[in-house]
Amino acid sequence: MSAEPVLYSFRRCPYAIRARLALAISATPYVLREVHLARKPAEMLEASPKGTVPVLILADGTVIEESIQIMRWALQCNDPETWLQRDDTALIARNDGPFKHDLDRYKYPDRHGSDAMAHRQQGMEFLHVLEARLTEQAYLCGSTRGIADAAIMPFVRQFAAVDSDWFATQPIPRVRSWLAEALASELFSEVMLRVAPWAPGDDNLVIRGRQES
């Protein structure tokens, strides 16, 4: 067992992105194992039979297999930007539930047999909620970024990327600015490291996390 937690991840997965954001901001060192989704490692499936990323295995063998739980665990260990003070469990639940439902059916209509435009419109209802928040304050829960921003942003990123030209014309300028700022941040760049899929026998790739200045 590694001395550091082991994270099974997939670079573009929004759930995995938000887990890595919290691990990075909390300066938590971890072993990164990029997963090829068509060839999921037996070690990951043994730890978490549900077979989805992210999965975090702690040094004592404890398995955390929900991304929001990974975020809260990391921030409870170390929260230098006090992200946990800017939380909104109801807003995150709306993102993870109805908005993710609409996002999947907008992005993958053939897979779901869905009306992409109807789900795009329903997804926009959530983005208008975010727009209203960001009209009042710089971030979703206050004047600085917090866990709500990090938990929701990767899904808005995915929504925006389905049709970026259309997204750029929508009446949600504050959402676009908030998203652009997050995507241009040093933190986001750090967690989007490109690595080859992990295979048994590979050397551990330890991500050391941010060092406080």
C-alpha angles and dihedrals in degrees: 000000000000119000087229125057114267118230120199104202146162115217099226100036109113092215091053092045092057092047090052091048091058093044090051098047091046090052090233112164113223142164110252117215112182111210127218098217093212091053107037113188116254088227091061093046091049091054095041115017092189085079100215130123142275105051121165120197114194124215091258091054097258110148122215108188105170118080096220089052090051089052093050093045092052094046093047087056093049129351108175094166093042092239092164090064088064101055133134113182093185093053092047090048090052089051093048094044121032097012094049089047091055093041092056092049092046094047098039108029093153092053093049101032087235140149100251095197093051091052091045089056092048090049089053089060089067092047089054088056089054091046090055091051093048091050088064099041141009095252136025095267106021147321096316134042120274144168093291091059094047093045095051105032098076091058093048087049090056092047092050093050096058090077109358094178092055092044091053091061098051121111094248103098095154092052089051092049092047091050094046091051092051093048092049093050124113088233093059092047090053094055095046094068112152113230135162118258112274122249130185110273095032118130114260114264103212116199106205098198128221121322115222112242 
